[in-house]
Amino acid sequence: MTDHELAEDGVPRGQGVLDLLVDLLDLERIEDDIYRGVSPEHSSVRVFGGQVAGQALVAAGRTVPPERGVHSLHAYFIRGGDPSVPIVYEVDRIRDGRSFTTRRVVAVQRGKAIFALSASFQTTEPGIEHAEEMPDVPDPESLPTHGERMTPDLRAKFGAWADRPRPIDVRYVSEPPWLSRETGPRDARNQVWMRADGKLADDPLLHVCVLAYASDMTLLDAVLAKHGVYWGTDKVMGASLDHAMWFHRPFRADEWILYDCASPSASGGRGLATGRFFTRDGRLVATVVQEGLLRLVR
């Protein structure tokens, strides 16, 4: 499949579209510790948060020995990014220790910071282990694709967003909030299966960066579901404010991963969501926490 071909559900996806995402994460090196990234042609009015997080993590990882894998990141979305302008990523080598490496990355547009990330990398070490169990959910193959969920009425309502190229195959386990809103609020929870829609190279950093990209998708759905509203269909305005991830175990982003999300609180025009990533065989591989700006426009 090329990036111009459509899947059966009418949405551009598959290896060609995934290759475009990999190209998006393959930053241009300007000079030592300075990189430049761009946004895809099919961008909205603001740079997707997962894109800038993934690109910043790529920039940090390019300055770290490959035997040290990223185990955590903490980031703040400072300003909305302009997709028509390249993003410059400046890496600060905070520390290179015996076991840990710390990097700070600032993403800049027009001379102003739009995003800041701190990431920690660690050599592989043995130690104690335990993990929460994966929820009991249907297999991803039994669930409809995103495009199959899009009825003609929904396509008309969402416009170009409904048919945007999707390098990540997302399949809702729980009812999507744009459908459940028709019947009213439900539990502050959202579950999806997701995977890169094609084959990725055997580079652990690439798989981590693709998961970081995907982690900004559907996470705040858990907040919206509780209140029976959704982007584009209700007068709700939102944006990611901060984002933290912890990577526990190795995984492949091109294999099915369950994204189990919940929202413990919403207040002050902000909503908090937590997410857990499980591989198909039940291993907990990553945890994410994000706070988002959520305003109901009167």
PDB file of C-alpha atoms in Angstrom:
ATOM      1  CA  MET A   1       0.000   0.000   0.000  1.00  0.00           C
ATOM      2  CA  THR A   2       1.346   3.457  -0.892  1.00  0.00           C
ATOM      3  CA  ASP A   3       0.434   6.663   0.887  1.00  0.00           C
ATOM      4  CA  HIS A   4      -2.075   7.373  -1.912  1.00  0.00           C
ATOM      5  CA  GLU A   5      -4.003   4.102  -1.521  1.00  0.00           C
ATOM      6  CA  LEU A   6      -7.080   3.736   0.656  1.00  0.00           C
ATOM      7  CA  ALA A   7      -7.983   0.915   3.004  1.00  0.00           C
ATOM      8  CA  GLU A   8     -11.378  -0.741   2.711  1.00  0.00           C
ATOM      9  CA  ASP A   9     -12.843   1.723   5.216  1.00  0.00           C
ATOM     10  CA  GLY A  10     -11.810   4.665   3.011  1.00  0.00           C
ATOM     11  CA  VAL A  11      -9.062   5.945   5.336  1.00  0.00           C
ATOM     12  CA  PRO A  12      -5.442   6.223   4.056  1.00  0.00           C
ATOM     13  CA  ARG A  13      -3.344   3.852   6.163  1.00  0.00           C
ATOM     14  CA  GLY A  14      -0.902   0.958   5.906  1.00  0.00           C
ATOM     15  CA  GLN A  15       2.851   0.746   5.335  1.00  0.00           C
ATOM     16  CA  GLY A  16       3.034   3.785   3.076  1.00  0.00           C
ATOM     17  CA  VAL A  17       1.379   6.030   5.646  1.00  0.00           C
ATOM     18  CA  LEU A  18       3.488   4.535   8.457  1.00  0.00           C
ATOM     19  CA  ASP A  19       6.640   5.236   6.435  1.00  0.00           C
ATOM     20  CA  LEU A  20       5.594   8.898   6.316  1.00  0.00           C
ATOM     21  CA  LEU A  21       5.451   8.907  10.133  1.00  0.00           C
ATOM     22  CA  VAL A  22       8.925   7.343  10.332  1.00  0.00           C
ATOM     23  CA  ASP A  23      10.192  10.051   7.961  1.00  0.00           C
ATOM     24  CA  LEU A  24       8.522  12.651  10.180  1.00  0.00           C
ATOM     25  CA  LEU A  25      10.491  11.360  13.177  1.00  0.00           C
ATOM     26  CA  ASP A  26      13.766  11.251  11.227  1.00  0.00           C
ATOM     27  CA  LEU A  27      15.000  14.730  12.149  1.00  0.00           C
ATOM     28  CA  GLU A  28      17.490  16.759  10.159  1.00  0.00           C
ATOM     29  CA  ARG A  29      20.732  17.392  12.045  1.00  0.00           C
ATOM     30  CA  ILE A  30      21.685  21.079  11.766  1.00  0.00           C
ATOM     31  CA  GLU A  31      24.775  20.915  13.977  1.00  0.00           C
ATOM     32  CA  ASP A  32      25.859  19.300  17.251  1.00  0.00           C
ATOM     33  CA  ASP A  33      22.792  18.814  19.492  1.00  0.00           C
ATOM     34  CA  ILE A  34      20.505  20.866  17.232  1.00  0.00           C
ATOM     35  CA  TYR A  35      17.895  19.202  15.008  1.00  0.00           C
ATOM     36  CA  ARG A  36      15.056  20.341  12.786  1.00  0.00           C
ATOM     37  CA  GLY A  37      11.679  18.711  12.226  1.00  0.00           C
ATOM     38  CA  VAL A  38       8.638  19.455  10.092  1.00  0.00           C
ATOM     39  CA  SER A  39       4.913  18.690  10.273  1.00  0.00           C
ATOM     40  CA  PRO A  40       2.927  16.516   7.849  1.00  0.00           C
ATOM     41  CA  GLU A  41       0.940  18.037   5.003  1.00  0.00           C
ATOM     42  CA  HIS A  42      -2.331  16.841   6.538  1.00  0.00           C
ATOM     43  CA  SER A  43      -1.966  18.942   9.700  1.00  0.00           C
ATOM     44  CA  SER A  44      -4.636  20.811  11.609  1.00  0.00           C
ATOM     45  CA  VAL A  45      -4.224  24.432  12.661  1.00  0.00           C
ATOM     46  CA  ARG A  46      -1.923  23.342  15.502  1.00  0.00           C
ATOM     47  CA  VAL A  47       0.951  20.857  15.677  1.00  0.00           C
ATOM     48  CA  PHE A  48      -0.196  17.521  17.115  1.00  0.00           C
ATOM     49  CA  GLY A  49       1.225  17.115  20.616  1.00  0.00           C
ATOM     50  CA  GLY A  50       2.322  13.530  20.038  1.00  0.00           C
ATOM     51  CA  GLN A  51       4.368  14.672  17.055  1.00  0.00           C
ATOM     52  CA  VAL A  52       6.431  17.226  18.957  1.00  0.00           C
ATOM     53  CA  ALA A  53       6.872  14.792  21.877  1.00  0.00           C
ATOM     54  CA  GLY A  54       8.058  12.042  19.556  1.00  0.00           C
ATOM     55  CA  GLN A  55      10.409  14.335  17.653  1.00  0.00           C
ATOM     56  CA  ALA A  56      11.878  15.775  20.860  1.00  0.00           C
ATOM     57  CA  LEU A  57      12.527  12.255  22.151  1.00  0.00           C
ATOM     58  CA  VAL A  58      14.264  11.394  18.869  1.00  0.00           C
ATOM     59  CA  ALA A  59      16.491  14.469  19.299  1.00  0.00           C
ATOM     60  CA  ALA A  60      17.376  13.443  22.860  1.00  0.00           C
ATOM     61  CA  GLY A  61      18.015   9.824  21.887  1.00  0.00           C
ATOM     62  CA  ARG A  62      20.383  10.808  19.090  1.00  0.00           C
ATOM     63  CA  THR A  63      22.808  12.112  21.747  1.00  0.00           C
ATOM     64  CA  VAL A  64      22.721   8.973  23.928  1.00  0.00           C
ATOM     65  CA  PRO A  65      24.606   5.675  23.460  1.00  0.00           C
ATOM     66  CA  PRO A  66      22.246   3.053  21.956  1.00  0.00           C
ATOM     67  CA  GLU A  67      22.767   0.642  24.853  1.00  0.00           C
ATOM     68  CA  ARG A  68      20.984   3.111  27.157  1.00  0.00           C
ATOM     69  CA  GLY A  69      17.235   2.966  26.679  1.00  0.00           C
ATOM     70  CA  VAL A  70      14.810   5.713  27.683  1.00  0.00           C
ATOM     71  CA  HIS A  71      12.946   4.880  30.883  1.00  0.00           C
ATOM     72  CA  SER A  72      11.037   8.121  31.500  1.00  0.00           C
ATOM     73  CA  LEU A  73      10.138  11.492  30.045  1.00  0.00           C
ATOM     74  CA  HIS A  74       8.459  14.575  31.467  1.00  0.00           C
ATOM     75  CA  ALA A  75       7.240  17.332  29.161  1.00  0.00           C
ATOM     76  CA  TYR A  76       5.340  20.602  29.044  1.00  0.00           C
ATOM     77  CA  PHE A  77       3.400  21.984  26.088  1.00  0.00           C
ATOM     78  CA  ILE A  78       4.161  25.701  26.305  1.00  0.00           C
ATOM     79  CA  ARG A  79       2.658  27.202  23.129  1.00  0.00           C
ATOM     80  CA  GLY A  80       0.626  25.842  20.262  1.00  0.00           C
ATOM     81  CA  GLY A  81       2.932  24.918  17.383  1.00  0.00           C
ATOM     82  CA  ASP A  82       2.447  26.202  13.830  1.00  0.00           C
ATOM     83  CA  PRO A  83       2.524  23.233  11.392  1.00  0.00           C
ATOM     84  CA  SER A  84       3.622  25.490   8.518  1.00  0.00           C
ATOM     85  CA  VAL A  85       6.892  26.384  10.279  1.00  0.00           C
ATOM     86  CA  PRO A  86       9.810  23.967  10.939  1.00  0.00           C
ATOM     87  CA  ILE A  87      10.538  23.142  14.588  1.00  0.00           C
ATOM     88  CA  VAL A  88      14.096  23.424  15.919  1.00  0.00           C
ATOM     89  CA  TYR A  89      15.035  21.028  18.738  1.00  0.00           C
ATOM     90  CA  GLU A  90      17.898  22.102  21.003  1.00  0.00           C
ATOM     91  CA  VAL A  91      19.366  19.342  23.185  1.00  0.00           C
ATOM     92  CA  ASP A  92      21.097  20.072  26.484  1.00  0.00           C
ATOM     93  CA  ARG A  93      23.336  17.257  27.754  1.00  0.00           C
ATOM     94  CA  ILE A  94      22.474  17.556  31.433  1.00  0.00           C
ATOM     95  CA  ARG A  95      24.353  14.513  32.741  1.00  0.00           C
ATOM     96  CA  ASP A  96      26.160  11.369  31.613  1.00  0.00           C
ATOM     97  CA  GLY A  97      26.510   9.090  34.630  1.00  0.00           C
ATOM     98  CA  ARG A  98      27.667   5.513  35.093  1.00  0.00           C
ATOM     99  CA  SER A  99      24.137   4.109  34.729  1.00  0.00           C
ATOM    100  CA  PHE A 100      21.894   7.043  33.817  1.00  0.00           C
ATOM    101  CA  THR A 101      21.925   9.730  31.140  1.00  0.00           C
ATOM    102  CA  THR A 102      19.751  12.843  31.369  1.00  0.00           C
ATOM    103  CA  ARG A 103      18.800  15.129  28.480  1.00  0.00           C
ATOM    104  CA  ARG A 104      16.706  18.261  28.205  1.00  0.00           C
ATOM    105  CA  VAL A 105      15.178  19.310  24.882  1.00  0.00           C
ATOM    106  CA  VAL A 106      13.513  22.613  23.991  1.00  0.00           C
ATOM    107  CA  ALA A 107      11.442  22.876  20.810  1.00  0.00           C
ATOM    108  CA  VAL A 108      11.560  26.348  19.259  1.00  0.00           C
ATOM    109  CA  GLN A 109       9.546  28.160  16.597  1.00  0.00           C
ATOM    110  CA  ARG A 110      10.108  31.811  15.621  1.00  0.00           C
ATOM    111  CA  GLY A 111      12.587  32.180  18.480  1.00  0.00           C
ATOM    112  CA  LYS A 112      10.111  31.074  21.175  1.00  0.00           C
ATOM    113  CA  ALA A 113       9.874  27.798  23.078  1.00  0.00           C
ATOM    114  CA  ILE A 114       6.738  25.793  22.276  1.00  0.00           C
ATOM    115  CA  PHE A 115       7.644  22.581  24.135  1.00  0.00           C
ATOM    116  CA  ALA A 116      10.155  21.379  26.739  1.00  0.00           C
ATOM    117  CA  LEU A 117      11.102  17.781  27.509  1.00  0.00           C
ATOM    118  CA  SER A 118      13.352  16.080  30.040  1.00  0.00           C
ATOM    119  CA  ALA A 119      14.223  12.445  29.411  1.00  0.00           C
ATOM    120  CA  SER A 120      16.229   9.912  31.381  1.00  0.00           C
ATOM    121  CA  PHE A 121      18.034   6.933  29.859  1.00  0.00           C
ATOM    122  CA  GLN A 122      19.424   3.905  31.704  1.00  0.00           C
ATOM    123  CA  THR A 123      21.589   0.875  31.057  1.00  0.00           C
ATOM    124  CA  THR A 124      19.723  -2.422  31.458  1.00  0.00           C
ATOM    125  CA  GLU A 125      19.917  -3.708  35.040  1.00  0.00           C
ATOM    126  CA  PRO A 126      18.408  -6.710  36.894  1.00  0.00           C
ATOM    127  CA  GLY A 127      16.091  -6.070  39.839  1.00  0.00           C
ATOM    128  CA  ILE A 128      12.787  -6.856  41.558  1.00  0.00           C
ATOM    129  CA  GLU A 129       9.733  -7.105  39.322  1.00  0.00           C
ATOM    130  CA  HIS A 130       5.949  -6.929  39.552  1.00  0.00           C
ATOM    131  CA  ALA A 131       3.189  -5.438  37.402  1.00  0.00           C
ATOM    132  CA  GLU A 132      -0.574  -4.928  37.309  1.00  0.00           C
ATOM    133  CA  GLU A 133      -2.578  -7.387  35.253  1.00  0.00           C
ATOM    134  CA  MET A 134      -4.097  -6.461  31.908  1.00  0.00           C
ATOM    135  CA  PRO A 135      -7.891  -5.974  31.837  1.00  0.00           C
ATOM    136  CA  ASP A 136      -9.965  -8.633  30.104  1.00  0.00           C
ATOM    137  CA  VAL A 137     -10.900  -7.150  26.708  1.00  0.00           C
ATOM    138  CA  PRO A 138     -11.913  -8.423  23.242  1.00  0.00           C
ATOM    139  CA  ASP A 139      -9.221  -9.175  20.658  1.00  0.00           C
ATOM    140  CA  PRO A 140      -8.392  -6.237  18.357  1.00  0.00           C
ATOM    141  CA  GLU A 141      -9.336  -8.184  15.203  1.00  0.00           C
ATOM    142  CA  SER A 142     -12.920  -8.453  16.490  1.00  0.00           C
ATOM    143  CA  LEU A 143     -13.276  -4.662  16.687  1.00  0.00           C
ATOM    144  CA  PRO A 144     -14.070  -2.196  13.857  1.00  0.00           C
ATOM    145  CA  THR A 145     -11.389   0.142  12.540  1.00  0.00           C
ATOM    146  CA  HIS A 146     -11.643   3.889  13.018  1.00  0.00           C
ATOM    147  CA  GLY A 147     -12.811   4.319   9.427  1.00  0.00           C
ATOM    148  CA  GLU A 148     -15.495   1.661   9.849  1.00  0.00           C
ATOM    149  CA  ARG A 149     -16.841   3.609  12.823  1.00  0.00           C
ATOM    150  CA  MET A 150     -17.293   6.687  10.635  1.00  0.00           C
ATOM    151  CA  THR A 151     -20.865   6.783   9.319  1.00  0.00           C
ATOM    152  CA  PRO A 152     -21.699   9.246   6.500  1.00  0.00           C
ATOM    153  CA  ASP A 153     -23.233  11.605   9.070  1.00  0.00           C
ATOM    154  CA  LEU A 154     -20.085  11.504  11.224  1.00  0.00           C
ATOM    155  CA  ARG A 155     -17.834  12.049   8.197  1.00  0.00           C
ATOM    156  CA  ALA A 156     -19.852  15.144   7.320  1.00  0.00           C
ATOM    157  CA  LYS A 157     -19.672  16.376  10.908  1.00  0.00           C
ATOM    158  CA  PHE A 158     -15.926  15.812  11.419  1.00  0.00           C
ATOM    159  CA  GLY A 159     -14.876  16.882   7.921  1.00  0.00           C
ATOM    160  CA  ALA A 160     -11.263  16.238   6.904  1.00  0.00           C
ATOM    161  CA  TRP A 161     -10.409  14.796  10.334  1.00  0.00           C
ATOM    162  CA  ALA A 162     -12.466  11.674   9.598  1.00  0.00           C
ATOM    163  CA  ASP A 163     -10.421  10.751   6.511  1.00  0.00           C
ATOM    164  CA  ARG A 164      -6.979  11.939   7.624  1.00  0.00           C
ATOM    165  CA  PRO A 165      -4.124   9.449   6.995  1.00  0.00           C
ATOM    166  CA  ARG A 166      -3.703   7.238  10.074  1.00  0.00           C
ATOM    167  CA  PRO A 167      -0.295   5.615  10.627  1.00  0.00           C
ATOM    168  CA  ILE A 168      -1.596   4.230  13.942  1.00  0.00           C
ATOM    169  CA  ASP A 169      -4.385   1.665  13.719  1.00  0.00           C
ATOM    170  CA  VAL A 170      -6.713   2.485  16.643  1.00  0.00           C
ATOM    171  CA  ARG A 171      -9.617   0.213  17.572  1.00  0.00           C
ATOM    172  CA  TYR A 172     -11.939   1.228  20.390  1.00  0.00           C
ATOM    173  CA  VAL A 173     -12.756  -1.413  23.001  1.00  0.00           C
ATOM    174  CA  SER A 174     -15.067   0.929  24.878  1.00  0.00           C
ATOM    175  CA  GLU A 175     -17.614   2.877  22.855  1.00  0.00           C
ATOM    176  CA  PRO A 176     -15.936   5.910  21.252  1.00  0.00           C
ATOM    177  CA  PRO A 177     -16.923   9.104  23.063  1.00  0.00           C
ATOM    178  CA  TRP A 178     -18.259  10.675  19.863  1.00  0.00           C
ATOM    179  CA  LEU A 179     -20.851   7.863  19.861  1.00  0.00           C
ATOM    180  CA  SER A 180     -21.459   7.471  23.599  1.00  0.00           C
ATOM    181  CA  ARG A 181     -22.170  11.217  23.893  1.00  0.00           C
ATOM    182  CA  GLU A 182     -25.486  10.512  22.184  1.00  0.00           C
ATOM    183  CA  THR A 183     -26.616   8.523  25.229  1.00  0.00           C
ATOM    184  CA  GLY A 184     -25.050  10.757  27.896  1.00  0.00           C
ATOM    185  CA  PRO A 185     -22.051  10.625  30.250  1.00  0.00           C
ATOM    186  CA  ARG A 186     -20.419   7.305  31.180  1.00  0.00           C
ATOM    187  CA  ASP A 187     -17.509   6.173  33.334  1.00  0.00           C
ATOM    188  CA  ALA A 188     -14.307   8.226  33.043  1.00  0.00           C
ATOM    189  CA  ARG A 189     -12.540   5.424  31.192  1.00  0.00           C
ATOM    190  CA  ASN A 190     -11.417   4.688  27.651  1.00  0.00           C
ATOM    191  CA  GLN A 191      -9.796   1.588  26.151  1.00  0.00           C
ATOM    192  CA  VAL A 192      -8.329   1.089  22.697  1.00  0.00           C
ATOM    193  CA  TRP A 193      -6.054  -1.353  20.947  1.00  0.00           C
ATOM    194  CA  MET A 194      -3.393   0.391  18.871  1.00  0.00           C
ATOM    195  CA  ARG A 195      -0.379  -0.451  16.752  1.00  0.00           C
ATOM    196  CA  ALA A 196       1.774   1.118  14.061  1.00  0.00           C
ATOM    197  CA  ASP A 197      -0.012   0.146  10.835  1.00  0.00           C
ATOM    198  CA  GLY A 198       2.894  -1.598   9.117  1.00  0.00           C
ATOM    199  CA  LYS A 199       6.393  -2.848   9.904  1.00  0.00           C
ATOM    200  CA  LEU A 200       8.980  -0.807  11.822  1.00  0.00           C
ATOM    201  CA  ALA A 201      12.751  -1.269  11.797  1.00  0.00           C
ATOM    202  CA  ASP A 202      14.342  -3.086  14.758  1.00  0.00           C
ATOM    203  CA  ASP A 203      15.436   0.118  16.504  1.00  0.00           C
ATOM    204  CA  PRO A 204      14.224   0.257  20.148  1.00  0.00           C
ATOM    205  CA  LEU A 205      14.363   4.068  20.170  1.00  0.00           C
ATOM    206  CA  LEU A 206      12.069   4.224  17.125  1.00  0.00           C
ATOM    207  CA  HIS A 207       9.473   2.005  18.829  1.00  0.00           C
ATOM    208  CA  VAL A 208       9.590   4.145  21.987  1.00  0.00           C
ATOM    209  CA  CYS A 209       9.206   7.348  19.954  1.00  0.00           C
ATOM    210  CA  VAL A 210       6.276   5.927  17.964  1.00  0.00           C
ATOM    211  CA  LEU A 211       4.545   4.961  21.217  1.00  0.00           C
ATOM    212  CA  ALA A 212       5.207   8.458  22.594  1.00  0.00           C
ATOM    213  CA  TYR A 213       3.580   9.835  19.425  1.00  0.00           C
ATOM    214  CA  ALA A 214       0.563   7.530  19.827  1.00  0.00           C
ATOM    215  CA  SER A 215       0.215   8.170  23.570  1.00  0.00           C
ATOM    216  CA  ASP A 216      -1.303  11.610  22.905  1.00  0.00           C
ATOM    217  CA  MET A 217      -4.133   9.946  20.962  1.00  0.00           C
ATOM    218  CA  THR A 218      -7.379   9.025  22.803  1.00  0.00           C
ATOM    219  CA  LEU A 219      -5.917   9.702  26.277  1.00  0.00           C
ATOM    220  CA  LEU A 220      -8.173  12.649  27.116  1.00  0.00           C
ATOM    221  CA  ASP A 221     -11.158  10.708  25.777  1.00  0.00           C
ATOM    222  CA  ALA A 222     -11.458   9.310  29.302  1.00  0.00           C
ATOM    223  CA  VAL A 223     -12.127  12.827  30.614  1.00  0.00           C
ATOM    224  CA  LEU A 224     -14.592  13.733  27.874  1.00  0.00           C
ATOM    225  CA  ALA A 225     -16.537  10.464  28.201  1.00  0.00           C
ATOM    226  CA  LYS A 226     -17.400  11.291  31.804  1.00  0.00           C
ATOM    227  CA  HIS A 227     -19.147  14.475  30.672  1.00  0.00           C
ATOM    228  CA  GLY A 228     -20.701  13.286  27.420  1.00  0.00           C
ATOM    229  CA  VAL A 229     -18.864  15.725  25.143  1.00  0.00           C
ATOM    230  CA  TYR A 230     -16.321  15.417  22.335  1.00  0.00           C
ATOM    231  CA  TRP A 231     -14.062  17.552  20.154  1.00  0.00           C
ATOM    232  CA  GLY A 232     -15.709  18.852  17.009  1.00  0.00           C
ATOM    233  CA  THR A 233     -19.231  17.842  17.994  1.00  0.00           C
ATOM    234  CA  ASP A 234     -19.651  19.942  21.155  1.00  0.00           C
ATOM    235  CA  LYS A 235     -18.424  23.355  22.193  1.00  0.00           C
ATOM    236  CA  VAL A 236     -15.370  22.045  23.989  1.00  0.00           C
ATOM    237  CA  MET A 237     -11.875  23.466  23.540  1.00  0.00           C
ATOM    238  CA  GLY A 238      -8.774  21.659  24.704  1.00  0.00           C
ATOM    239  CA  ALA A 239      -5.033  21.222  24.502  1.00  0.00           C
ATOM    240  CA  SER A 240      -2.372  19.077  26.162  1.00  0.00           C
ATOM    241  CA  LEU A 241      -0.634  20.879  29.030  1.00  0.00           C
ATOM    242  CA  ASP A 242       1.921  18.362  30.258  1.00  0.00           C
ATOM    243  CA  HIS A 243       2.823  14.752  29.581  1.00  0.00           C
ATOM    244  CA  ALA A 244       4.832  12.129  31.451  1.00  0.00           C
ATOM    245  CA  MET A 245       5.718   8.572  30.453  1.00  0.00           C
ATOM    246  CA  TRP A 246       7.551   5.697  32.108  1.00  0.00           C
ATOM    247  CA  PHE A 247       8.788   2.775  30.030  1.00  0.00           C
ATOM    248  CA  HIS A 248       8.919  -0.465  32.013  1.00  0.00           C
ATOM    249  CA  ARG A 249       9.692  -3.279  29.567  1.00  0.00           C
ATOM    250  CA  PRO A 250      10.693  -3.781  25.932  1.00  0.00           C
ATOM    251  CA  PHE A 251       7.939  -3.811  23.301  1.00  0.00           C
ATOM    252  CA  ARG A 252       7.289  -3.381  19.599  1.00  0.00           C
ATOM    253  CA  ALA A 253       5.036  -0.508  18.559  1.00  0.00           C
ATOM    254  CA  ASP A 254       4.052  -2.385  15.378  1.00  0.00           C
ATOM    255  CA  GLU A 255       2.366  -5.108  17.438  1.00  0.00           C
ATOM    256  CA  TRP A 256      -0.998  -4.727  19.176  1.00  0.00           C
ATOM    257  CA  ILE A 257      -0.870  -2.794  22.465  1.00  0.00           C
ATOM    258  CA  LEU A 258      -3.847  -2.145  24.731  1.00  0.00           C
ATOM    259  CA  TYR A 259      -4.121   1.489  25.882  1.00  0.00           C
ATOM    260  CA  ASP A 260      -6.193   1.474  29.078  1.00  0.00           C
ATOM    261  CA  CYS A 261      -7.016   5.057  30.139  1.00  0.00           C
ATOM    262  CA  ALA A 262      -8.896   6.552  33.088  1.00  0.00           C
ATOM    263  CA  SER A 263      -9.492  10.027  34.480  1.00  0.00           C
ATOM    264  CA  PRO A 264      -9.299  10.438  38.269  1.00  0.00           C
ATOM    265  CA  SER A 265     -10.156  14.151  38.296  1.00  0.00           C
ATOM    266  CA  ALA A 266     -11.235  17.223  36.343  1.00  0.00           C
ATOM    267  CA  SER A 267     -11.338  20.719  37.827  1.00  0.00           C
ATOM    268  CA  GLY A 268     -10.333  24.310  37.161  1.00  0.00           C
ATOM    269  CA  GLY A 269     -10.687  23.941  33.393  1.00  0.00           C
ATOM    270  CA  ARG A 270      -8.250  21.003  33.400  1.00  0.00           C
ATOM    271  CA  GLY A 271      -8.663  17.252  33.161  1.00  0.00           C
ATOM    272  CA  LEU A 272      -6.197  14.591  34.342  1.00  0.00           C
ATOM    273  CA  ALA A 273      -5.877  11.242  32.578  1.00  0.00           C
ATOM    274  CA  THR A 274      -3.701   8.201  33.230  1.00  0.00           C
ATOM    275  CA  GLY A 275      -2.942   5.407  30.795  1.00  0.00           C
ATOM    276  CA  ARG A 276      -1.405   1.936  30.909  1.00  0.00           C
ATOM    277  CA  PHE A 277       0.053   0.138  27.886  1.00  0.00           C
ATOM    278  CA  PHE A 278      -0.170  -3.667  27.794  1.00  0.00           C
ATOM    279  CA  THR A 279       1.205  -5.989  25.135  1.00  0.00           C
ATOM    280  CA  ARG A 280      -1.110  -8.641  23.785  1.00  0.00           C
ATOM    281  CA  ASP A 281       0.428 -11.262  26.060  1.00  0.00           C
ATOM    282  CA  GLY A 282      -0.424  -9.125  29.119  1.00  0.00           C
ATOM    283  CA  ARG A 283       2.878  -7.404  29.914  1.00  0.00           C
ATOM    284  CA  LEU A 284       2.648  -3.853  31.284  1.00  0.00           C
ATOM    285  CA  VAL A 285       5.211  -1.976  29.164  1.00  0.00           C
ATOM    286  CA  ALA A 286       4.535   1.730  29.805  1.00  0.00           C
ATOM    287  CA  THR A 287       2.526   4.153  31.926  1.00  0.00           C
ATOM    288  CA  VAL A 288       1.473   7.690  30.977  1.00  0.00           C
ATOM    289  CA  VAL A 289      -0.080  10.655  32.805  1.00  0.00           C
ATOM    290  CA  GLN A 290      -1.320  13.795  31.111  1.00  0.00           C
ATOM    291  CA  GLU A 291      -3.193  16.928  32.153  1.00  0.00           C
ATOM    292  CA  GLY A 292      -5.139  18.733  29.477  1.00  0.00           C
ATOM    293  CA  LEU A 293      -6.860  22.077  29.161  1.00  0.00           C
ATOM    294  CA  LEU A 294     -10.602  21.460  28.790  1.00  0.00           C
ATOM    295  CA  ARG A 295     -12.938  24.404  28.456  1.00  0.00           C
ATOM    296  CA  LEU A 296     -16.638  24.264  27.670  1.00  0.00           C
ATOM    297  CA  VAL A 297     -17.346  27.260  25.428  1.00  0.00           C
ATOM    298  CA  ARG A 298     -20.650  28.888  26.253  1.00  0.00           C
TER     299      ARG A 298
END
